[in-house]
Structures are given as C-alpha cells and as structure tokens.
XYZ file of C-alpha atoms in Angstrom:
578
model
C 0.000 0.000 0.000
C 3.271 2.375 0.683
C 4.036 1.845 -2.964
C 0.813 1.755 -4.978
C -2.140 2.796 -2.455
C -3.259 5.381 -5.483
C -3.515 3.248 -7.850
C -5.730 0.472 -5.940
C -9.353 1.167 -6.487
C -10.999 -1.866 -4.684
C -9.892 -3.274 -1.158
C -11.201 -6.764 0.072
C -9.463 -6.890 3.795
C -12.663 -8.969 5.299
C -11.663 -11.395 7.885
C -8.635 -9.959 8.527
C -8.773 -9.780 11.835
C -5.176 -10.873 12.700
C -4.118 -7.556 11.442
C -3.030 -4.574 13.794
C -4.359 -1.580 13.331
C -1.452 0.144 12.464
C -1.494 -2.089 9.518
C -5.085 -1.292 8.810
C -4.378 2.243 9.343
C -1.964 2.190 5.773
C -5.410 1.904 4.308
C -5.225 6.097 4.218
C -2.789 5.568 1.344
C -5.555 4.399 -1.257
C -6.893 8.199 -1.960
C -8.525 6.625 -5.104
C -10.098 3.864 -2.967
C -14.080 3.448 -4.754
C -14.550 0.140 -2.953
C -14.238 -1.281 0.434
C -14.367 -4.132 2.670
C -13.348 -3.866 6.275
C -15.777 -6.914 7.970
C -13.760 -8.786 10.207
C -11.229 -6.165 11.114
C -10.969 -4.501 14.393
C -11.373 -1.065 13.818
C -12.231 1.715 16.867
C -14.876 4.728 15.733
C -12.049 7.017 15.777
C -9.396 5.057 13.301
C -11.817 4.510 11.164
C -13.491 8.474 11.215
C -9.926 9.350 10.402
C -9.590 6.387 7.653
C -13.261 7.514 5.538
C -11.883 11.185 6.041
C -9.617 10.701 3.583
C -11.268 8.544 0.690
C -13.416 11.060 -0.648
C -13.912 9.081 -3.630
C -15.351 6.604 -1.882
C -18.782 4.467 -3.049
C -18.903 1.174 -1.343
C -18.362 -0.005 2.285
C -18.458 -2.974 4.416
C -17.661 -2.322 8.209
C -18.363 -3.866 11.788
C -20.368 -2.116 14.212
C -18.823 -3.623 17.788
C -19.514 -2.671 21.175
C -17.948 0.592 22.251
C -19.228 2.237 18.420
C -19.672 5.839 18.980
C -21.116 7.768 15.768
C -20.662 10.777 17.748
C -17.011 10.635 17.147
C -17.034 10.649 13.389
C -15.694 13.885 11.920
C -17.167 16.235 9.666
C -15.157 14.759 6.663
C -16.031 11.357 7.379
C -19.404 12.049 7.355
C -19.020 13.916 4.094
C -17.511 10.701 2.991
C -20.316 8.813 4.122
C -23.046 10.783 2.503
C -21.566 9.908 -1.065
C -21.792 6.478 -0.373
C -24.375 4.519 -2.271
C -23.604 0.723 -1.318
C -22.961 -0.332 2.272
C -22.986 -3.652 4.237
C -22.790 -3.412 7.978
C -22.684 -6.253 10.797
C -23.683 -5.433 13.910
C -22.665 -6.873 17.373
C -24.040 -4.284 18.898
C -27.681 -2.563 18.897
C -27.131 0.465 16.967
C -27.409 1.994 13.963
C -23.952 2.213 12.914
C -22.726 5.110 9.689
C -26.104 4.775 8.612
C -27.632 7.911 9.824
C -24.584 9.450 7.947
C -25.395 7.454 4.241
C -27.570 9.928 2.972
C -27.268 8.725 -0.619
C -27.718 5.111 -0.354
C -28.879 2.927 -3.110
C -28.172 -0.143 -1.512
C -28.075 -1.507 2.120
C -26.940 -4.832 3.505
C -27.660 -5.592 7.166
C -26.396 -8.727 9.208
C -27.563 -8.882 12.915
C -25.089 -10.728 14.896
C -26.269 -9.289 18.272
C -26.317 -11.414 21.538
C -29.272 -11.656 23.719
C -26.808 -11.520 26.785
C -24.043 -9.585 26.868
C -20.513 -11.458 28.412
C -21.335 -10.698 31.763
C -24.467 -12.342 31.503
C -26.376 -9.134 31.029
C -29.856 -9.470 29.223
C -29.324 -6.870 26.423
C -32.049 -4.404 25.227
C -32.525 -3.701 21.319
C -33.725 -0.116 22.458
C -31.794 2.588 20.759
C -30.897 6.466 21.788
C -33.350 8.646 20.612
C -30.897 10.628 19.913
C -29.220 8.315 17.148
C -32.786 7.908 15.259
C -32.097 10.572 12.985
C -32.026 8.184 10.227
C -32.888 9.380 6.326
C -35.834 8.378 4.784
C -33.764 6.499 2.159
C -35.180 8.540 -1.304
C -32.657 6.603 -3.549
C -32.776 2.990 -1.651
C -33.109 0.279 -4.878
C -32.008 -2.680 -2.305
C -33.112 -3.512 1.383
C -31.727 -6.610 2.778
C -31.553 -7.899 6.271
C -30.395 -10.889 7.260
C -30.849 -11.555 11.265
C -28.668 -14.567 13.732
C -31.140 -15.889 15.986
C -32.352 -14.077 19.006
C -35.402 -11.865 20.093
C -32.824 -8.219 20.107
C -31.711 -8.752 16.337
C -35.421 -8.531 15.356
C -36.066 -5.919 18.052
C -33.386 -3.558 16.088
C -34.267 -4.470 12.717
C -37.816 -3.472 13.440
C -36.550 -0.008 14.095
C -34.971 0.081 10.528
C -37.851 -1.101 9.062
C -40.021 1.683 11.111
C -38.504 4.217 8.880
C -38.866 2.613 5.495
C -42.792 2.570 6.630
C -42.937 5.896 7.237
C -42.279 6.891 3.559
C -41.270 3.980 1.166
C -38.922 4.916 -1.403
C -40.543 4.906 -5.179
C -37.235 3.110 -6.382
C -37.416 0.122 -4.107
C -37.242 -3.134 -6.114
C -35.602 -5.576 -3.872
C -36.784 -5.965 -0.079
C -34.857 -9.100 1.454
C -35.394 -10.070 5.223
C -33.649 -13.517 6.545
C -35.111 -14.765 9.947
C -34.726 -17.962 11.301
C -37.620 -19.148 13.722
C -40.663 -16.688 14.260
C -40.793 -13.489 13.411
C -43.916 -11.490 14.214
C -45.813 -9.401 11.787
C -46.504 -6.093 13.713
C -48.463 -2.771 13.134
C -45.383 -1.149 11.699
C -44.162 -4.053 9.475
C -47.839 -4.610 7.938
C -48.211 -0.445 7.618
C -44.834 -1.021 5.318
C -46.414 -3.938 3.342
C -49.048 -2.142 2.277
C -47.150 0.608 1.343
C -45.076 -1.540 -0.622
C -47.765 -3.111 -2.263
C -49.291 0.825 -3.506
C -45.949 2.417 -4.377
C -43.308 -0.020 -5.693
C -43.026 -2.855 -8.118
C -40.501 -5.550 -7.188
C -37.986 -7.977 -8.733
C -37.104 -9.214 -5.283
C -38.484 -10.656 -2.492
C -37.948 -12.834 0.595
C -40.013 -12.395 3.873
C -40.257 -13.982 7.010
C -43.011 -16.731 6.810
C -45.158 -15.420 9.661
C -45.626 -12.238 7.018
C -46.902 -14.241 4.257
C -48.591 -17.245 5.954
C -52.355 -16.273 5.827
C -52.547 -13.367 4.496
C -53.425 -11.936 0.918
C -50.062 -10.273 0.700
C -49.231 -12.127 -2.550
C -51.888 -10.848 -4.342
C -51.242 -7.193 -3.994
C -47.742 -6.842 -4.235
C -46.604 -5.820 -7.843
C -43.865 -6.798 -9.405
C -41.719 -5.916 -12.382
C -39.454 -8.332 -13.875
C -38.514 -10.432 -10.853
C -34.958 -11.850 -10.504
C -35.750 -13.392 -6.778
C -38.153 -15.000 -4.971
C -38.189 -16.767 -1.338
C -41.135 -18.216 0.563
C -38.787 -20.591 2.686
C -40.834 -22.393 5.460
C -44.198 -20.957 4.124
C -47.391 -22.537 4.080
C -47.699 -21.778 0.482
C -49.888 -24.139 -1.431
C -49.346 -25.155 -5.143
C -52.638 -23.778 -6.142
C -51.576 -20.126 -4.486
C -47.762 -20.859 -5.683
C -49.713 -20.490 -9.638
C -52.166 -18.574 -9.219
C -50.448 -15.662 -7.104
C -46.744 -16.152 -8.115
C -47.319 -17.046 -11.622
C -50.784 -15.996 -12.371
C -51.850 -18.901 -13.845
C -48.668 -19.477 -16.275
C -47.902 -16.126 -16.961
C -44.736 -15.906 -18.438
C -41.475 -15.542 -15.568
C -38.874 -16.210 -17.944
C -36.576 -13.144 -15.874
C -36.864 -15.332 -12.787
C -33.698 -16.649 -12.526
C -33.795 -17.580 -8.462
C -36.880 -19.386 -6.431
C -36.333 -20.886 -3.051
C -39.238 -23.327 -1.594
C -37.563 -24.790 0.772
C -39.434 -26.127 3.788
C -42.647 -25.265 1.872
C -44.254 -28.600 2.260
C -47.482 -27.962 0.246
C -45.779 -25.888 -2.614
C -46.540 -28.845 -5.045
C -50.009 -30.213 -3.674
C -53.043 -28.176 -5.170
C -54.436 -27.152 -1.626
C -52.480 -27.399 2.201
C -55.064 -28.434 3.924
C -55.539 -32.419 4.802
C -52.234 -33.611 2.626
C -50.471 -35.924 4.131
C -46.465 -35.475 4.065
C -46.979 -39.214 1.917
C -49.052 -37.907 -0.824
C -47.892 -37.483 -4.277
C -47.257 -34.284 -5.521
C -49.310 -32.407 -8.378
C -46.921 -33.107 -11.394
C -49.190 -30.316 -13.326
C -47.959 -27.910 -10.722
C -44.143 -28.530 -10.861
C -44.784 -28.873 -14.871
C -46.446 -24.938 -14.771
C -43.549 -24.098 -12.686
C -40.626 -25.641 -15.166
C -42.622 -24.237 -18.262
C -43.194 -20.705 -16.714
C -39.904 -19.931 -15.488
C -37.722 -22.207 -17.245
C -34.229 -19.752 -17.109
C -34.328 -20.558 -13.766
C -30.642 -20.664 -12.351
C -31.220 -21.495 -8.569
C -33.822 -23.482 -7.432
C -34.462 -25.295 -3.535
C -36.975 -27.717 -3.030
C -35.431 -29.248 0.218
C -36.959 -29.578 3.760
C -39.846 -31.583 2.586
C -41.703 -34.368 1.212
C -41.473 -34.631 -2.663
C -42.888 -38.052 -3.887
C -43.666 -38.398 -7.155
C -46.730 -40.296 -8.709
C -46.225 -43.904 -10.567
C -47.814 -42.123 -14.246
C -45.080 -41.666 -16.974
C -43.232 -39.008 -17.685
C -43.938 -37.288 -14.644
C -41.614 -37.987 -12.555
C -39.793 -34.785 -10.327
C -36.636 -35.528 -12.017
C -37.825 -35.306 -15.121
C -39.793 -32.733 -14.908
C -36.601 -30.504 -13.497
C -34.503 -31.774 -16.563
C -36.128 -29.527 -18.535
C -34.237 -26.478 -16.958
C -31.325 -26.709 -18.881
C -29.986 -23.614 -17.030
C -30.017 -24.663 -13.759
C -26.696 -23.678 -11.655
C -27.474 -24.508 -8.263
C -30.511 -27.489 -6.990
C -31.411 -28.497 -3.512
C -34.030 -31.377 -3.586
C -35.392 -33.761 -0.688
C -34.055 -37.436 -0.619
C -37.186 -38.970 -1.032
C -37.920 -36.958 -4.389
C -34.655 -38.704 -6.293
C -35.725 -42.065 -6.045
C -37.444 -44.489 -8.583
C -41.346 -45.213 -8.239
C -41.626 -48.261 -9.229
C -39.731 -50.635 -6.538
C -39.521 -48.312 -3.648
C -42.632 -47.092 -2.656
C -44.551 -50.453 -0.844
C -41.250 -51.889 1.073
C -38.284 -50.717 2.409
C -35.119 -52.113 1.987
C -34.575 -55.587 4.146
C -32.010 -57.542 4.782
C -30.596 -59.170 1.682
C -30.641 -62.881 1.327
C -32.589 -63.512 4.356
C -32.356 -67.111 5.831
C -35.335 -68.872 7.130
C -34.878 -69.342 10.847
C -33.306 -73.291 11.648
C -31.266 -75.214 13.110
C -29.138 -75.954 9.992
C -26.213 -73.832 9.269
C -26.063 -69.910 9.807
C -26.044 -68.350 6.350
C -23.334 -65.489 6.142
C -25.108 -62.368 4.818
C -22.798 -59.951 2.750
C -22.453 -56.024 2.440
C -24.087 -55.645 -1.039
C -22.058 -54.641 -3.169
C -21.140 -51.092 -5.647
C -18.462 -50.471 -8.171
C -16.052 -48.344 -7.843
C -15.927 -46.871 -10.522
C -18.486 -45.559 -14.079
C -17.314 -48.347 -16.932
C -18.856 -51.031 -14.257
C -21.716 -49.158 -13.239
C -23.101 -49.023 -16.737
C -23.148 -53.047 -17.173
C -24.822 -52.765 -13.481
C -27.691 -50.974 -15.576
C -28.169 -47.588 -12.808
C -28.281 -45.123 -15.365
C -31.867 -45.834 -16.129
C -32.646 -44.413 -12.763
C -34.625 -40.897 -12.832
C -31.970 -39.240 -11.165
C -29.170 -40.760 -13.278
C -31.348 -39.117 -16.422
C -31.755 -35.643 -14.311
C -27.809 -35.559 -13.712
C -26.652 -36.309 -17.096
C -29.165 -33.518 -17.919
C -27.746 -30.668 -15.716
C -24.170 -30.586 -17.223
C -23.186 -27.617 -16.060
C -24.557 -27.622 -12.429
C -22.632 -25.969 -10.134
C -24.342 -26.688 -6.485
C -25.880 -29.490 -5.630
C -27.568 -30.658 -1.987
C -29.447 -33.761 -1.659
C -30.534 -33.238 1.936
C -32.832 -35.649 3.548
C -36.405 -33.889 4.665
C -36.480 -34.774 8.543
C -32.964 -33.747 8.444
C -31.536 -31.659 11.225
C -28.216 -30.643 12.032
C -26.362 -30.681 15.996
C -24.778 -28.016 15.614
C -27.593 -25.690 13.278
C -26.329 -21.622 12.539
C -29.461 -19.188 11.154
C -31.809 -22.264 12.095
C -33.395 -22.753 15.702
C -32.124 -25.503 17.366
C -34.891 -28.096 17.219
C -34.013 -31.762 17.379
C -36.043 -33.550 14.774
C -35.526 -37.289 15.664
C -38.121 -38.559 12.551
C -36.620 -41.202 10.688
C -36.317 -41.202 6.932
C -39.596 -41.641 5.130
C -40.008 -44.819 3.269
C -38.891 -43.927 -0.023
C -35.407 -41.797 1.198
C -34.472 -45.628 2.648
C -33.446 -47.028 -0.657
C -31.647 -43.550 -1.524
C -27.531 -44.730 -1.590
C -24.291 -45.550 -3.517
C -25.490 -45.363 -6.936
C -27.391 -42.216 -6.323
C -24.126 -40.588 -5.289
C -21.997 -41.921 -8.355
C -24.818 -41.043 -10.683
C -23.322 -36.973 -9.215
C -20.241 -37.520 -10.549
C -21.684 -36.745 -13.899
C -21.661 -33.011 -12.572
C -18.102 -31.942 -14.545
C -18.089 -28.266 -13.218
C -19.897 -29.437 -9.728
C -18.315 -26.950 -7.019
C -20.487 -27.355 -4.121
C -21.527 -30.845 -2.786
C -24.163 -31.442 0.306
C -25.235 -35.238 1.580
C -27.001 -35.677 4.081
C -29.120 -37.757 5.970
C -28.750 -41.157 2.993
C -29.704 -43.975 4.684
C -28.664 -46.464 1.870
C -25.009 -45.548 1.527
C -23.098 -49.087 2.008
C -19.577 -48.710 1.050
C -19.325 -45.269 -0.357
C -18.139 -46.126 -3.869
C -20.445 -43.075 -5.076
C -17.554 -40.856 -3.607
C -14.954 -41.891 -4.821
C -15.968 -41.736 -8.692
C -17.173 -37.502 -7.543
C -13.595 -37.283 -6.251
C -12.185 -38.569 -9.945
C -14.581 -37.073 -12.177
C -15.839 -33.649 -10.294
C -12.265 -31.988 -10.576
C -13.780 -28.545 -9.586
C -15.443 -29.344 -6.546
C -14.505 -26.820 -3.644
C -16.537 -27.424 -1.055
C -17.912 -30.789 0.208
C -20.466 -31.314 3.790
C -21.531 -34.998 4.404
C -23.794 -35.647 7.083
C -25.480 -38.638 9.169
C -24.371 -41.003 5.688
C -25.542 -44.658 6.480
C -25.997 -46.496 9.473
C -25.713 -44.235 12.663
C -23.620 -46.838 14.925
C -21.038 -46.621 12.421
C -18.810 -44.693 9.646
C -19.408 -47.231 6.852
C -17.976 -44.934 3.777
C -14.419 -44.174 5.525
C -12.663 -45.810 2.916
C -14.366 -44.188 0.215
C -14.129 -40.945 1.797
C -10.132 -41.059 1.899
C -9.987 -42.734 -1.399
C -11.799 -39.977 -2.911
C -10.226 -37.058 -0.828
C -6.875 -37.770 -2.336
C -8.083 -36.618 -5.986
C -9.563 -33.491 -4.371
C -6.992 -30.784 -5.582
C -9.617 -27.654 -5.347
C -11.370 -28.528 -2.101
C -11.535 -25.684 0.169
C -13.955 -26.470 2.279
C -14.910 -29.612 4.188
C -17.749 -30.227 6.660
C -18.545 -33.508 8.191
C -21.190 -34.062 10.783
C -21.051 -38.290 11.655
C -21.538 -40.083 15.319
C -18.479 -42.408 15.982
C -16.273 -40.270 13.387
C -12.609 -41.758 14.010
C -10.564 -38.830 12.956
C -7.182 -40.778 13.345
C -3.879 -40.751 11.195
C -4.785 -42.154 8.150
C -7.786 -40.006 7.449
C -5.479 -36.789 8.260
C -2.450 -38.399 5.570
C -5.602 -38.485 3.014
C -6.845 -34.757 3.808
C -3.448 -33.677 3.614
C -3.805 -34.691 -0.494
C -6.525 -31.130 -0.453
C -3.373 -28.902 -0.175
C -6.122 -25.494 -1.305
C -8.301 -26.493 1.896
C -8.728 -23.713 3.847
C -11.467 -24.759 6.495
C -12.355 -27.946 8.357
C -15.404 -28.489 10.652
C -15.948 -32.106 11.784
C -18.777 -32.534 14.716
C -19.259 -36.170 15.320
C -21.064 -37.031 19.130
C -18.458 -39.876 20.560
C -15.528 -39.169 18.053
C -11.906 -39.612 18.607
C -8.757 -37.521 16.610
C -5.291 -38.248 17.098
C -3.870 -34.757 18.282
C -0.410 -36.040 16.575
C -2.389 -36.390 13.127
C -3.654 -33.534 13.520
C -0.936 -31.322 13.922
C 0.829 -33.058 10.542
C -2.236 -32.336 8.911
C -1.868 -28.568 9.926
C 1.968 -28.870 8.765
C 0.889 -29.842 5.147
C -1.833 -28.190 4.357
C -0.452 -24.202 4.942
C -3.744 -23.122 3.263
C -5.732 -24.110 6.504
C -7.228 -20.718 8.274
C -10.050 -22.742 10.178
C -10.144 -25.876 11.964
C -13.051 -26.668 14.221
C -13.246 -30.217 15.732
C -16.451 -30.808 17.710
C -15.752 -34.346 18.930
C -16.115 -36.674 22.088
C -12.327 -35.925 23.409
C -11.567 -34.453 26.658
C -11.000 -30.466 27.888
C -7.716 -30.858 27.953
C -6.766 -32.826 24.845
C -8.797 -30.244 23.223
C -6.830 -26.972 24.711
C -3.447 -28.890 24.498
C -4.037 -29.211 20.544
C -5.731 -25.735 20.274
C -2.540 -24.018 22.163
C 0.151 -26.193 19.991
C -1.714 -24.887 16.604
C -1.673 -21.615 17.701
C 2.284 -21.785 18.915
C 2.914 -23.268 15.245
C-alpha cells in the first residue's frame, strides 16, 4: 500500500482480523479507494473516522459495528464521505445503527444482525436505541433492502426499528426488499403499515419475507412486481394452487426469474395445504407450470420436505426438473430422487434372508457397488430418474441432496430443534449409486449429503472425487448407518483426488478422525477450512498437527468431537504456537 495505495481502487481486507491496526491504518494511502471491505477487522470509531476522512472518492463499504461504536465521534469529513456512499454492508454486534444515519445517498443496504441476547457478563441486552441516534434518512434513492438476522429476540427488536422508517415513507425506487429470519418473526403494526405501502408504491424484482408475514394473508396478491430476478417463501405454508395462481398468475410468463427458493414449503406442489399428508404425491401439473413458466431458472431449492412423485409416466420430479437446462445450483429432498416403481410399498430388508433353523447360519454380505463408471453401466443404474436428471444438468454448479427430517447438531441461522423422525419410506433405498450417478456433474463446485440412509460402502464418492475436478466445497452428514462410519474408505480414497477442495464439513456419530484419514486430507493442499462434529468421536492430536503442517492453506479448523478439555486446549494451544 506504501508503494501503490493510489492506484488500488478496490480493497477486500474482510476477515482480517489478525491484522493490527497500524497495519489497517496504511489503508489512508488508497486516496482513489471506490470500494471497500473492512468486515472482520478490528477497527475503533475514531481510526476509522480518520480512515473515511480521507477517501473522498469513496462508493462502497463494508464495516463492523462492535460494542464501544460511537457515531458521535465521526468527523465532519467522514461524514461527508459517508453521505456519497451509495452501497454499504454493515454487521452489527451491537444494537445500533452504525454510519447509517450518515449514508444519505444510499442505493443499496446490507444488514447482518449478529447481536447477543446476553451480553458477556451475563447481562440481558435491550434492542432499544438512543433517541438521539434515530435521525435516520428516509432512504429517497434505496433500490435494495436486505436484512439478514442470527437468531435471538434483540436482532429482530433492532431491525424493526430500521424497518419503522422505510414505513414511514417507502422509497418509489425500491425493487428488492430481502429479510432472513430464522424461527418466528412477528408481523406487527409497523411491518404490515410497510407492506401495504409496498404493495401501492413499488413494483418488485425481489423478495424474501419472514413466513409469519406471508402465511395467511393476501399479501401475494397485492404486491406488484416488475421483472422479478428473486423469490423466497422458505418455510411458508404456500400451497401449489396459491404458488400459480399468485406467483405465476396462472402461467404467466417468468422467464426473468432466474432464483426461487421453496424450501421447507411442504405444500408448494399439492393443489391445496389443507388435509395432505407429508406421503401424498405431488401435483406433477404444478411442478410442470412451474418448469414451463420460469424455465431460465438458475437457482432453485426444493429441500426440507416431502417430494414423492406419482407412478404415471413421464412425470416424474426428475424429469420434470430436466427440462431447466440452465439450472446452476438445486437443492431437492431425498425422497424426491428415487425411482417409483420398486420403492414405494417396502423398504429395503435384509438381503438374502435365511429362514430361521437349526441348519447352518447363512453369512449375509455387504451388497455390493463399483467403484468406478465403466462397471456401473453393465450394473444398468443409469436408467434411474436421477441418473437421467444428472446427465441432464451438465453444467450444475451446487448441488444438496438433503434428507427432509434432516436436522443438524450443531444448526447456525436455524433454531435448534431436534427432529428425531426417521427417513420416510422412499429416502431408505436412496444410496451408492445415487451418489456416483453426481459424478456426472463436470463443473460441480459445491456438494451437500445428508441424511442417505442407503449408503453401504461409499463407492459413489470416490468416482465424484475422480470425475468432479472442480469441486470446492464438500459437507456430508449422518451417511448410512448411525452406529457406524461405513464410507471411511471411500471418503479417503476420494479425498486424495480433491486438488480444489476448500472447504470440508462432516457431521457423523463415531467419526474416528485418526492418522490415516489426516495423511488423506493432507492430499486437499487449497483447503482452507475444516469443521468435523461427530457425538463420541476420537482424533489423534499427533495427526492432527501433521495435517496442519501440510496443508499451509488451513485458516479454520473446528473439531467438535467426544475428546476431553484438555486434549482439546493442548491441541488448540500447539496450533496456535505453530
């Protein structure tokens, strides 16, 4: 920055947070600076006053708000900055409303609420702000309102004082209005007062609300929109006849959708939500409205529920979704991947069960998968539905395949509810050729399993690891039987061909984290973050540490296993010292 500062016109520094600030402070250098990003770093209101004072060309800013954030000790210049900013993203910690009182100009705001109920000290927190500090703008250029809150009853306590001013006088230009909250949210007098004053002044091209807003009420069918981009009715009660008649308006032509999320909305395919069972078929003429309506779709998530398709030809989910040839990232249900024909009346049993005598005990065998594509052709699996729907999606991207009673230890923007359902019938037969029909994905990036009941040896992951030479970030969870890791051999076999993974996640009881696992993740030299939470795991501390040694990329490594305290600080303190 001592050398070229004025001729660097966009700054990413998020997540620096190792940095002093005297480093941070050679920021001052960039005069030209038009963009940037300062989340993660530890900056006081005073260093960073005297920081904006002096990038007057500045348009775009990302910042922390922490504890201890005084905007009363911004200077006049920095406040002059701020009010020719148009774009800015701010986290808060703390309640408060940050530089935003000071953004007169803004076109674009990006909110994160990371704020505690409790502070350290135990301390129940208020989401009451200064009257003082209200002096917020009435936004007359905002284009984009997003908000995206952690859980806990202050973040939507604050955020409901943002939103208090939008209501008061909604800017004409609005076109996306974003809010992310996990759990309940509560409509109240305020929020509906902005609805409807959104639905009489603005036409949208986004929109995600908090399901509490939409569930019940006629919303949908005043808001206007314009060409929209982005839609989200996550964990709605949204039925399929409302989903086309609302959203689409009977097959009116979406083609500038390009993003829908449904996930969690368990009736979104089933004409009407009242009396369907989660075992009913879908409506195939719904999902076929949907694909033919907005078929430049790009994104699409259908997990978190029950997706079974009816036995009639042609009809099928999968094939119905292989029509959008432009699909980029797909989230889908277990139990909507899977064949109709075999799967629906039993389960899975036993293979080769013996009749109970006295003669002699029968040996049953692990069924067998092959380990790689030339043998699983002669094996016949790529007449399977999904097979057809992967082959079709060549240039897919993301992919999660997440099982619908599914539910994470450790959730993050999700409440923590422990959903102990098992599988539903048809999610039982869901395994190792499902998984190696994904290796068909060439450009796959993004991988989530979880919750496949059929996986037997894990051969499905070692043909990804061969064939998906792209993929960057892989999360397995709760894979097979639950009393043991049955895919541990497949999982280092295939880690060792995995030369772009950055990211691994795995969540798995009785995950053995020992030596030879570590010697195959050290083969991902680009990781840069682990995360393993397995309830009565082991890890070799020794492994570990010669895992760290390899792989120099590594910036986070969080192990939530079944080892002591102290094994746990020992290994923490010797990472740190190396």
């Amino acid at each position: 920055m001592r050398d070229i500062g004025k001729e660097i016109y966009q700054l990413n520094m998020a997540g620096c947070y190792w940095l002093p600030s005297s480093t941070i402070d050679h920021v001052i250098r960039c005069k030209n600076l038009v963009k940037l990003n300062l989340s993660g770093c530890h900056i006081t209101s005073l260093r960073l006053s005297k920081m904006l004072s002096a990038l007057q060309h500045l348009r775009s800013l990302a910042i922390d708000v922490n504890p201890g954030f005084d905007a009363s000790q911004l200077s006049s210049e920095c406040k002059a900055t701020l009010s020719r900013v148009s774009e800015l993203k701010q986290t808060l910690y703390t309640p408060s409303y940050g530089v935003v009182p000071c953004c007169t100009s803004l076109e674009k705001l990006l909110l994160y609420f990371e704020i505690l109920d409790r502070s350290r000290e135990g301390f129940m927190l208020s989401g009451q702000l200064m009257v003082g500090e209200s002096n917020v703008p009435h936004y007359q250029n905002l284009r984009v309102f997003y908000a995206r809150l952690a859980p806990g009853y202050v973040n939507q306590e604050v955020v409901r004082l943002y939103l208090a001013v939008l209501s008061d006088r909604t800017p004409e230009n609005l076109h996306a209005f974003l809010i992310s909250a996990p759990g309940s949210f509560a409509e109240t007098g305020a929020t509906k007062n902005l609805l409807d004053s959104m639905a009489r002044n603005v036409r949208l091209d986004a929109l995600q609300l908090p399901k509490a807003w939409i569930n019940g009420s006629g919303l949908l069918q005043h808001l206007k929109f314009n060409n929209p981009f982005y839609f989200s009715f996550s964990r709605c009660t949204l039925s399929g006849g409302h989903l086309i008649q609302r959203v689409i308006n009977g097959g009116k032509d979406l083609k500038s959708l390009t993003s829908l999320n449904l996930s969690g909305c368990v009736h979104c395919l089933a004409p009407e939500s009242l009396f369907r069972k989660a075992e009913d078929d879908i409506d195939s003429s719904i999902l076929e409205s949907l694909v033919v309506s907005c078929c430049n779709l790009r994104h699409l998530n259908l997990s978190a529920a029950h997706h079974h398709s009816s036995e009639s030809i042609g009809n099928h989910l999968c094939q119905l979704l292989s029509r959008l040839k432009h699909l980029l990232s797909l989230a889908l249900p277990v139990c909507s991947i899977t064949d109709v024909a075999a799967n629906v009346e039993k389960p899975p049993t036993q293979p080769n069960a013996a009749p109970q005598t006295f003669g002699k005990k029968v040996r049953v065998g692990i069924q067998t998968y092959p380990r790689n594509l030339t043998d699983q052709a002669n094996q016949k699996i790529e007449s399977s539905v999904f097979w057809t729907l992967m082959g079709s999606l060549r240039f897919l991207e993301t992919l999660e395949i997440i099982g619908s009673s599914f539910s994470s230890a450790m959730p993050r923007n999700e409440p923590a509810i422990r959903n102990s359902l098992p599988p539903c019938v048809r999610a039982q037969s869901v395994g190792d050729s499902e998984v190696a029909a994904i290796s068909q994905l060439t450009y796959l990036q993004s991988l989530t399993l979880a919750q496949l009941p059929n996986i037997i040896t894990g051969s499905g992951l070692v043909s990804i690891g061969l064939q998906c030479q792209h993929l960057r970030t892989l999360s397995l969870a709760n894979l097979g039987m639950m009393g043991k890791v049955v895919y541990m051999s497949a999982l280092m076999d295939m880690l060792k061909h995995c030369k772009c993974l950055r990211d691994l996640r795995l969540e798995q009881p009785y995950f053995s984290a020992g030596a030879q696992f570590f010697q195959a993740l050290s083969h991902c030299s680009s990781l840069q973050r682990l995360c393993i939470v397995s309830r009565s795991g082991t890890l070799q501390s020794d492994a570990v540490m010669s895992f760290m040694a390899s792989c120099l990329e590594v910036v986070m490594c969080h192990m939530f296993m079944g080892e002591s305290l102290t094994v746990c600080r020992n290994l923490q303190q010797s990472i740190v010292r190396r």
